[in-house]
Backbone as numpy.savetxt, mean C-alpha at the origin, in Angstrom:
# Nx Ny Nz CAx CAy CAz Cx Cy Cz
-40.55 -3.05 -1.69 -39.33 -2.50 -2.40 -38.08 -3.12 -1.81
-37.12 -3.43 -2.81 -36.00 -3.94 -2.42 -34.82 -2.86 -2.22
-34.19 -2.95 -1.20 -33.15 -1.74 -0.84 -31.91 -2.45 -0.17
-30.77 -1.76 -0.25 -29.67 -2.13 0.47 -29.21 -1.05 1.39
-29.18 -1.41 2.77 -28.70 -0.35 3.64 -27.11 -0.54 3.82
-26.40 0.62 3.60 -25.11 0.62 3.86 -24.58 1.65 4.77
-23.43 1.36 5.45 -22.85 2.39 6.34 -22.45 3.62 5.67
-22.88 4.81 6.13 -22.45 6.22 5.65 -20.90 6.47 6.17
-20.07 6.45 5.33 -18.74 6.78 5.61 -18.31 8.22 5.39
-17.80 8.95 6.30 -17.31 10.31 6.10 -15.82 10.22 6.44
-15.24 11.36 5.89 -13.86 11.68 6.18 -13.12 11.78 4.76
-11.97 11.86 4.82 -10.86 12.00 3.76 -9.93 10.79 3.61
-9.70 10.44 2.15 -8.68 9.51 1.86 -7.42 9.96 2.19
-6.52 9.02 2.43 -5.08 9.44 2.91 -4.55 10.27 1.49
-4.96 9.98 0.36 -4.54 10.83 -0.72 -5.06 12.28 -0.71
-6.28 12.40 -0.24 -6.82 13.75 -0.12 -6.05 14.55 0.91
-5.86 13.76 2.05 -5.13 14.58 3.07 -3.59 15.02 2.60
-3.02 14.11 1.81 -1.62 14.45 1.47 -1.68 15.55 0.36
-2.88 15.67 -0.46 -2.92 16.59 -1.38 -3.29 17.98 -0.82
-4.46 17.94 -0.08 -5.24 19.11 0.20 -4.91 19.72 1.72
-4.42 18.96 2.46 -4.31 19.52 4.00 -2.87 20.02 4.26
-1.88 19.85 3.25 -0.69 20.29 3.37 0.21 19.29 4.20
1.44 19.44 4.67 2.31 18.64 5.44 1.39 18.03 6.64
1.52 16.80 6.80 0.90 15.89 8.08 2.12 15.51 8.89
1.72 15.78 10.22 2.73 15.12 11.27 2.94 13.73 10.84
4.14 13.38 10.92 4.58 11.93 10.62 3.91 11.04 11.67
3.73 11.58 12.86 2.95 10.61 13.88 1.41 10.24 13.30
0.91 11.31 12.79 -0.44 11.10 12.46 -0.51 10.19 11.19
0.31 10.39 10.23 0.47 9.53 9.02 0.65 8.14 9.42
1.60 7.88 10.26 1.99 6.44 10.72 0.90 5.94 11.64
0.11 6.67 12.24 -0.95 6.07 12.99 -2.09 5.48 11.94
-2.35 6.23 10.82 -3.20 5.64 9.87 -2.66 4.40 9.42
-1.45 4.51 9.10 -0.74 3.19 8.39 -0.65 2.09 9.41
-0.45 2.22 10.70 -0.56 1.26 11.76 -1.96 0.54 11.79
-3.05 1.36 11.70 -4.36 0.85 11.69 -4.65 -0.06 10.48
-4.17 0.34 9.26 -4.23 -0.26 7.98 -3.57 -1.59 8.20
-2.36 -1.63 8.81 -1.49 -2.92 9.05 -2.38 -3.80 9.83
-3.04 -3.31 10.96 -3.89 -4.15 11.86 -4.90 -4.78 11.10
-5.55 -4.11 10.24 -6.70 -4.61 9.41 -6.18 -5.73 8.47
-5.01 -5.58 7.86 -4.47 -6.55 6.96 -4.08 -7.78 7.81
-3.56 -7.58 9.04 -3.06 -8.73 9.94 -4.28 -9.68 10.03
-5.50 -9.12 10.20 -6.59 -10.06 10.51 -7.08 -10.49 9.13
-7.11 -9.71 8.11 -7.51 -10.24 6.82 -6.60 -11.38 6.27
-5.40 -11.27 6.45 -4.40 -12.19 6.00 -4.59 -13.55 6.85
-4.91 -13.28 8.21 -5.16 -14.63 8.97 -6.40 -15.34 8.40
-7.36 -14.57 7.93 -8.54 -15.16 7.37 -8.41 -15.68 5.87
-7.10 -15.43 5.44 -6.81 -16.00 3.96 -7.32 -15.03 2.94
-7.16 -13.74 3.19 -7.70 -12.73 2.34 -6.70 -11.81 2.02
-6.16 -11.43 0.78 -5.25 -10.62 0.32 -6.10 -9.44 -0.39
-5.70 -8.16 0.00 -6.57 -6.99 -0.54 -6.14 -6.61 -2.11
-4.89 -6.60 -2.33 -4.33 -6.47 -3.68 -4.47 -5.03 -4.25
-5.01 -4.15 -3.63 -5.22 -2.76 -4.12 -5.08 -1.75 -3.05
-4.01 -1.83 -2.44 -3.79 -0.88 -1.35 -2.94 0.30 -1.90
-3.61 1.59 -1.66 -3.10 2.90 -2.07 -3.81 3.94 -1.37
-3.13 5.10 -1.28 -3.80 6.19 -0.48 -5.33 6.38 -0.72
-5.73 6.28 -1.99 -7.12 6.54 -2.24 -8.01 5.55 -1.57
-7.56 4.30 -1.29 -8.42 3.40 -0.58 -8.30 3.36 0.91
-7.72 4.33 1.45 -7.41 4.55 2.88 -8.16 5.76 3.44
-9.21 5.45 4.22 -10.07 6.53 4.76 -9.82 6.90 6.16
-9.67 8.13 6.36 -9.42 8.69 7.75 -10.68 9.45 8.08
-11.49 8.88 9.00 -12.68 9.65 9.54 -12.57 10.71 10.36
-13.56 11.43 10.70 -13.41 12.79 11.46 -13.22 12.48 12.92
-13.48 11.13 13.55 -13.24 10.92 14.88 -12.22 9.94 15.15
-11.20 9.87 14.17 -9.96 9.03 14.33 -10.09 7.64 13.77
-11.28 7.24 13.23 -11.42 6.01 12.75 -10.60 5.88 11.32
-10.12 4.78 11.03 -9.35 4.39 9.69 -9.93 3.16 9.15
-10.34 3.39 7.81 -10.78 2.13 7.33 -10.04 1.82 5.87
-9.80 0.64 5.68 -9.33 0.14 4.33 -10.51 -0.16 3.47
-10.56 0.49 2.36 -11.79 0.62 1.42 -11.49 -0.32 0.17
-12.53 -0.64 -0.52 -12.47 -1.27 -1.79 -11.78 -2.70 -1.75
-12.44 -3.51 -1.34 -11.98 -5.03 -1.31 -12.36 -5.81 -2.57
-12.68 -5.07 -3.60 -13.23 -5.89 -4.83 -12.31 -6.58 -5.49
-11.03 -6.19 -5.31 -10.00 -7.21 -5.95 -9.41 -8.24 -5.09
-9.88 -8.32 -3.94 -9.36 -9.30 -2.99 -9.31 -10.72 -3.48
-8.23 -11.44 -3.05 -8.12 -12.82 -3.27 -8.24 -13.59 -2.10
-9.16 -14.65 -2.30 -9.44 -15.53 -1.06 -9.05 -16.99 -1.12
-8.37 -17.35 -0.06 -7.99 -18.70 -0.08 -9.06 -19.69 0.66
-9.33 -20.78 0.16 -10.26 -21.74 0.91 -9.45 -22.36 2.12
-10.26 -22.74 3.07 -9.55 -23.37 4.36 -8.65 -24.44 4.06
-8.66 -25.16 2.81 -7.83 -26.25 2.56 -6.50 -25.77 1.98
-6.41 -24.35 1.83 -5.18 -23.60 1.35 -5.26 -23.45 -0.20
-6.13 -23.80 -0.87 -6.22 -23.62 -2.30 -7.04 -22.10 -2.56
-6.84 -21.56 -3.52 -7.20 -20.24 -3.84 -8.70 -20.39 -4.66
-9.31 -19.43 -4.45 -10.75 -19.31 -5.26 -10.28 -18.99 -6.55
-11.28 -19.27 -7.53 -11.13 -18.97 -8.98 -10.72 -17.44 -9.18
-9.82 -17.24 -10.02 -9.32 -15.67 -10.15 -9.31 -15.29 -11.76
-10.16 -14.35 -11.97 -10.36 -13.95 -13.20 -9.18 -13.45 -13.83
-8.27 -12.76 -13.21 -7.23 -12.10 -13.85 -6.09 -13.04 -14.29
-6.24 -14.28 -14.20 -5.35 -15.41 -14.60 -5.48 -15.36 -16.22
-6.60 -14.86 -16.56 -6.70 -14.83 -18.16 -5.56 -13.97 -18.64
-5.05 -14.34 -19.90 -4.00 -13.48 -20.65 -4.68 -12.18 -20.91
-4.11 -10.95 -20.57 -4.58 -9.71 -20.74 -3.43 -8.58 -20.90
-3.90 -7.46 -21.21 -2.95 -6.28 -21.22 -3.37 -5.23 -20.21
-2.39 -4.51 -19.78 -2.71 -3.35 -18.95 -2.99 -2.20 -19.92
-4.19 -1.59 -19.69 -4.74 -0.75 -20.47 -4.54 0.75 -20.02
-4.74 0.93 -18.70 -4.70 2.42 -18.17 -3.92 2.33 -16.90
-3.90 3.47 -16.28 -3.15 3.59 -14.90 -3.98 3.17 -13.67
-5.25 2.88 -13.82 -6.05 2.27 -12.63 -7.09 1.27 -13.15
-6.73 0.03 -12.93 -7.43 -0.97 -13.61 -8.10 -1.85 -12.55
-9.37 -2.03 -12.72 -10.23 -2.87 -11.73 -11.15 -3.92 -12.42
-11.33 -3.81 -13.79 -12.15 -4.61 -14.39 -11.56 -6.14 -14.63
-12.55 -7.23 -14.61 -11.98 -8.57 -14.81 -11.33 -8.66 -16.14
-10.46 -9.61 -16.17 -9.83 -10.03 -17.56 -8.68 -9.01 -17.70
-8.25 -8.14 -16.83 -7.11 -7.37 -16.87 -6.24 -7.53 -15.62
-4.92 -7.18 -15.87 -4.12 -6.99 -14.63 -4.83 -6.19 -13.58
-4.98 -6.54 -12.37 -5.75 -5.98 -11.39 -4.82 -5.15 -10.43
-5.14 -3.75 -10.30 -4.52 -2.99 -9.42 -4.17 -1.67 -10.05
-3.43 -0.88 -9.23 -2.94 0.42 -9.67 -1.46 0.46 -9.86
-0.93 0.58 -11.13 0.51 0.35 -11.34 1.48 0.80 -10.38
1.40 2.16 -9.83 2.51 2.62 -8.88 2.40 1.86 -7.62
1.39 1.09 -7.24 1.38 0.45 -6.08 1.44 -1.18 -6.25
1.50 -1.58 -7.32 1.52 -2.99 -7.63 2.79 -3.45 -7.47
2.75 -4.86 -6.84 4.19 -5.57 -6.66 4.47 -6.15 -8.11
5.68 -6.50 -8.17 6.29 -7.20 -9.44 5.36 -8.25 -9.73
5.00 -9.19 -8.82 4.28 -10.44 -9.06 2.91 -10.11 -9.47
2.45 -9.01 -9.10 1.13 -8.52 -9.63 1.23 -8.23 -11.25
2.09 -7.56 -11.50 2.34 -7.04 -12.87 2.58 -8.21 -13.68
3.26 -9.25 -13.24 3.54 -10.41 -13.92 2.50 -11.59 -13.90
1.42 -11.26 -13.13 0.27 -12.01 -12.97 0.65 -13.39 -12.58
1.40 -13.45 -11.48 1.81 -14.62 -10.97 0.75 -15.30 -10.24
0.43 -16.62 -10.58 -0.69 -17.26 -10.01 -0.45 -17.78 -8.70
0.85 -17.68 -8.10 1.19 -18.01 -6.78 1.21 -16.75 -5.80
0.68 -15.67 -6.25 0.57 -14.43 -5.44 -0.04 -14.67 -4.13
0.62 -14.04 -3.03 0.06 -14.19 -1.71 0.04 -12.93 -0.91
-0.02 -12.94 0.33 -0.18 -11.88 1.35 1.02 -10.91 1.20
2.19 -11.42 0.64 3.31 -10.43 0.41 3.21 -9.38 -0.54
2.25 -9.43 -1.48 1.96 -8.47 -2.31 1.38 -7.24 -1.63
0.54 -7.53 -0.55 0.00 -6.23 0.33 1.21 -5.62 1.05
2.20 -6.37 1.38 3.36 -6.01 2.17 4.12 -4.89 1.22
4.16 -5.28 -0.09 4.87 -4.39 -0.95 4.12 -3.25 -1.22
2.74 -3.34 -1.43 2.00 -2.12 -1.70 1.93 -1.09 -0.48
1.82 -1.69 0.79 1.84 -0.93 1.91 3.28 -0.27 2.09
4.26 -0.99 1.72 5.80 -0.35 1.64 5.79 0.98 0.57
4.96 0.78 -0.44 4.89 2.08 -1.39 4.28 3.10 -0.72
3.13 2.90 0.04 2.43 3.91 0.81 3.39 4.64 1.77
4.06 3.79 2.52 4.97 4.15 3.56 6.11 5.09 2.86
6.52 4.59 1.66 7.62 5.39 0.95 7.09 6.81 0.66
5.82 6.80 0.17 5.25 8.00 -0.45 5.01 9.07 0.85
4.58 8.33 1.95 4.48 9.24 3.18 5.87 9.90 3.63
6.92 9.09 3.51 8.24 9.58 3.94 8.84 10.81 3.05
8.60 10.61 1.71 9.28 11.59 0.73 8.39 12.22 -0.21
7.10 11.80 -0.24 6.18 12.58 -1.14 6.18 12.07 -2.54
6.87 10.94 -2.79 7.03 10.31 -4.09 6.66 8.74 -4.13
6.37 8.16 -5.11 6.29 6.78 -5.24 7.67 6.23 -5.80
8.02 4.98 -5.34 9.30 4.44 -5.81 9.49 4.27 -7.37
8.45 3.99 -7.91 8.46 3.60 -9.39 8.17 4.91 -10.20
9.09 5.18 -11.08 9.09 6.44 -11.77 8.53 6.21 -13.13
8.02 7.47 -13.84 7.63 7.37 -15.20 6.35 7.91 -15.35
6.24 8.69 -16.60 4.95 9.20 -17.01 4.03 8.40 -17.68
4.67 7.49 -18.41 3.88 6.62 -19.29 3.85 5.15 -18.52
2.63 4.31 -18.73 2.41 3.15 -18.09 3.53 2.19 -18.17
4.29 2.00 -19.32 5.33 1.03 -19.63 6.48 1.47 -18.78
6.75 2.66 -18.67 7.88 3.21 -17.77 7.64 2.73 -16.31
6.54 3.02 -15.90 6.22 2.64 -14.57 6.33 1.24 -14.35
5.88 0.52 -15.10 5.96 -1.02 -15.04 7.48 -1.54 -15.09
8.18 -0.98 -16.05 9.68 -1.30 -15.94 10.47 -0.89 -14.81
10.08 0.28 -14.31 10.70 0.78 -13.08 10.32 -0.21 -11.96
9.16 -0.48 -11.87 8.86 -1.51 -10.65 9.45 -2.81 -10.74
9.55 -3.23 -11.97 10.18 -4.62 -12.20 11.85 -4.64 -12.01
12.47 -3.38 -12.37 13.84 -3.26 -12.51 14.59 -2.44 -11.64
14.08 -1.34 -11.34 14.72 -0.11 -10.73 14.82 -0.44 -9.05
15.96 -0.14 -8.50 16.26 -0.20 -7.15 15.78 1.12 -6.55
14.70 1.22 -5.72 14.24 2.40 -5.14 15.31 3.36 -4.49
15.23 4.51 -4.77 16.22 5.45 -4.09 15.83 5.71 -2.66
16.56 5.67 -1.46 16.15 5.81 -0.28 15.42 7.11 -0.12
14.19 6.98 0.56 13.51 8.34 0.60 14.19 9.60 1.30
15.31 9.31 2.14 15.94 10.39 2.86 16.71 11.04 1.74
16.85 10.68 0.49 17.55 11.29 -0.46 16.71 12.09 -1.39
15.38 12.15 -1.18 14.43 12.64 -2.05 13.68 13.87 -1.23
14.00 14.14 -0.11 13.31 15.02 0.81 14.26 15.77 1.68
13.87 17.08 1.98 14.86 17.80 3.00 14.27 17.57 4.29
13.02 16.81 4.41 12.78 16.48 5.73 13.37 15.35 6.47
13.54 15.18 7.73 14.27 14.15 8.38 13.46 12.89 8.36
14.11 11.90 7.90 13.34 10.70 7.62 13.98 9.59 8.67
13.14 9.01 9.68 13.71 8.10 10.52 14.37 6.97 9.94
15.67 6.58 10.29 16.27 5.52 9.73 15.55 4.24 9.57
14.86 3.95 10.75 14.12 2.51 10.81 12.98 2.57 9.85
12.21 3.61 9.77 11.18 3.55 8.76 11.70 3.59 7.26
12.78 4.05 7.02 13.36 4.03 5.66 13.82 2.63 5.42
14.29 1.89 6.34 14.70 0.58 6.12 13.46 -0.39 6.10
12.35 0.05 6.82 11.21 -0.81 6.68 10.57 -0.58 5.24
10.64 0.59 4.76 9.95 0.87 3.54 10.77 0.05 2.33
12.07 0.08 2.50 13.01 -0.34 1.34 12.90 -2.07 1.52
12.67 -2.56 2.70 12.46 -4.01 2.86 11.20 -4.50 2.18
10.07 -3.60 2.42 8.85 -4.06 1.88 8.90 -4.11 0.33
9.84 -3.09 -0.22 9.83 -3.02 -1.70 10.80 -3.97 -2.44
11.26 -4.96 -1.66 12.10 -5.89 -2.50 11.38 -6.60 -3.47
12.06 -6.98 -4.68 11.42 -7.49 -5.83 10.84 -8.95 -5.52
11.72 -9.69 -4.87 11.31 -10.98 -4.51 10.52 -11.16 -3.19
9.22 -11.71 -3.27 8.50 -11.72 -2.10 9.23 -12.29 -0.89
10.03 -13.26 -1.11 10.72 -14.13 0.07 11.74 -12.98 0.69
12.13 -11.86 0.05 13.23 -10.85 0.65 12.34 -9.86 1.46
11.13 -9.92 1.48 10.27 -8.98 2.20 10.02 -9.39 3.61
9.09 -8.72 4.37 8.72 -9.24 5.68 8.02 -10.46 5.57
8.15 -11.46 6.49 7.29 -12.70 6.28 5.69 -12.36 6.52
5.49 -11.34 7.36 4.04 -11.11 7.80 3.82 -9.72 7.92
2.65 -9.19 7.83 2.11 -7.89 8.27 2.52 -7.63 9.66
2.25 -8.63 10.58 2.54 -8.56 11.90 3.94 -8.16 12.31
4.82 -8.62 11.55 6.34 -8.34 11.73 6.44 -6.84 11.30
5.87 -6.42 10.24 6.00 -5.02 9.73 5.23 -4.00 10.72
4.10 -4.58 11.28 3.46 -3.62 12.27 4.16 -3.51 13.63
4.96 -4.49 13.88 5.76 -4.45 15.13 6.86 -3.14 14.87
7.34 -3.02 13.74 8.38 -2.12 13.54 7.73 -0.61 13.35
6.67 -0.65 12.86 5.89 0.66 12.79 5.63 1.23 13.99
5.42 0.36 14.96 5.07 0.71 16.45 6.21 0.87 17.30
7.36 0.77 16.66 8.58 0.79 17.56 8.99 2.23 17.89
10.30 2.31 18.28 10.72 3.62 18.95 11.28 4.52 17.97
10.96 4.39 16.71 11.37 5.39 15.63 11.33 6.98 16.07
10.25 7.15 16.77 9.75 8.42 17.17 10.86 9.28 17.92
11.84 8.45 18.53 12.94 9.19 19.40 13.85 9.68 18.42
13.87 9.49 17.13 14.72 10.01 16.21 14.25 11.42 15.60
12.98 11.82 15.92 12.44 13.02 15.50 11.80 13.78 16.39
11.68 15.05 16.52 10.87 15.93 17.31 9.42 15.79 16.87
8.48 15.86 17.67 7.16 15.72 17.53 6.48 16.58 16.45
7.24 17.72 16.04 6.68 18.66 15.17 7.05 18.47 13.78
7.91 17.31 13.58 8.34 17.16 12.20 7.24 16.75 11.24
7.15 17.41 10.00 6.04 17.10 9.11 6.65 16.31 7.87
5.65 15.61 7.20 6.03 14.94 5.98 5.47 15.94 4.92
6.07 15.79 3.76 5.84 16.67 2.67 4.62 16.42 1.81
3.93 17.38 1.41 2.68 17.13 0.70 3.06 16.71 -0.65
2.33 15.76 -1.02 2.56 15.33 -2.60 1.96 16.20 -3.50
2.53 16.20 -4.74 2.04 17.08 -5.86 0.89 16.57 -6.32
């Protein structure tokens, strides 16, 4: 018999934690995000871009382990700097709110960077920085920066709207440093974001905690 042995993964996604566990300590949520940033640092060093970072793909295990799941949309660069063939370069339309099939725009619209939406063939690691910024933004205020109930509204919001600072959308105290990090990640032009995940990770591990008491909670998302 042929069989495939796979690791049994247990725990909850960050989405489940935000929905079902109620408010999370900001320390706890940022620890998860730091682990994901470390994973991406290594992936980017190897020439791999995830392209589908979202709370549903972040697993927090029962013993403190954190895993970035679903690398099915990853883009890989060859050692010579060229990229591997990429099916989503084909002309296509976005058909629903969570697209993973070949021949369509890849990703989940609320977390997709402008260059993902535009199917930019020069897309690189900075699209992951944008998506991680969306997750951070949602952690801080309970909402994603792109607004709209319909798909075309979300797309237009991502492409054109300047995100409202998280501190204006919640009654919880938002560390200024983290707000600035999130907004920098969400810049429309890749060149205006952080140059690397390592630079972003350094800020996430900084002294922002001095701005808050350790009991501060982040809001549960709807």
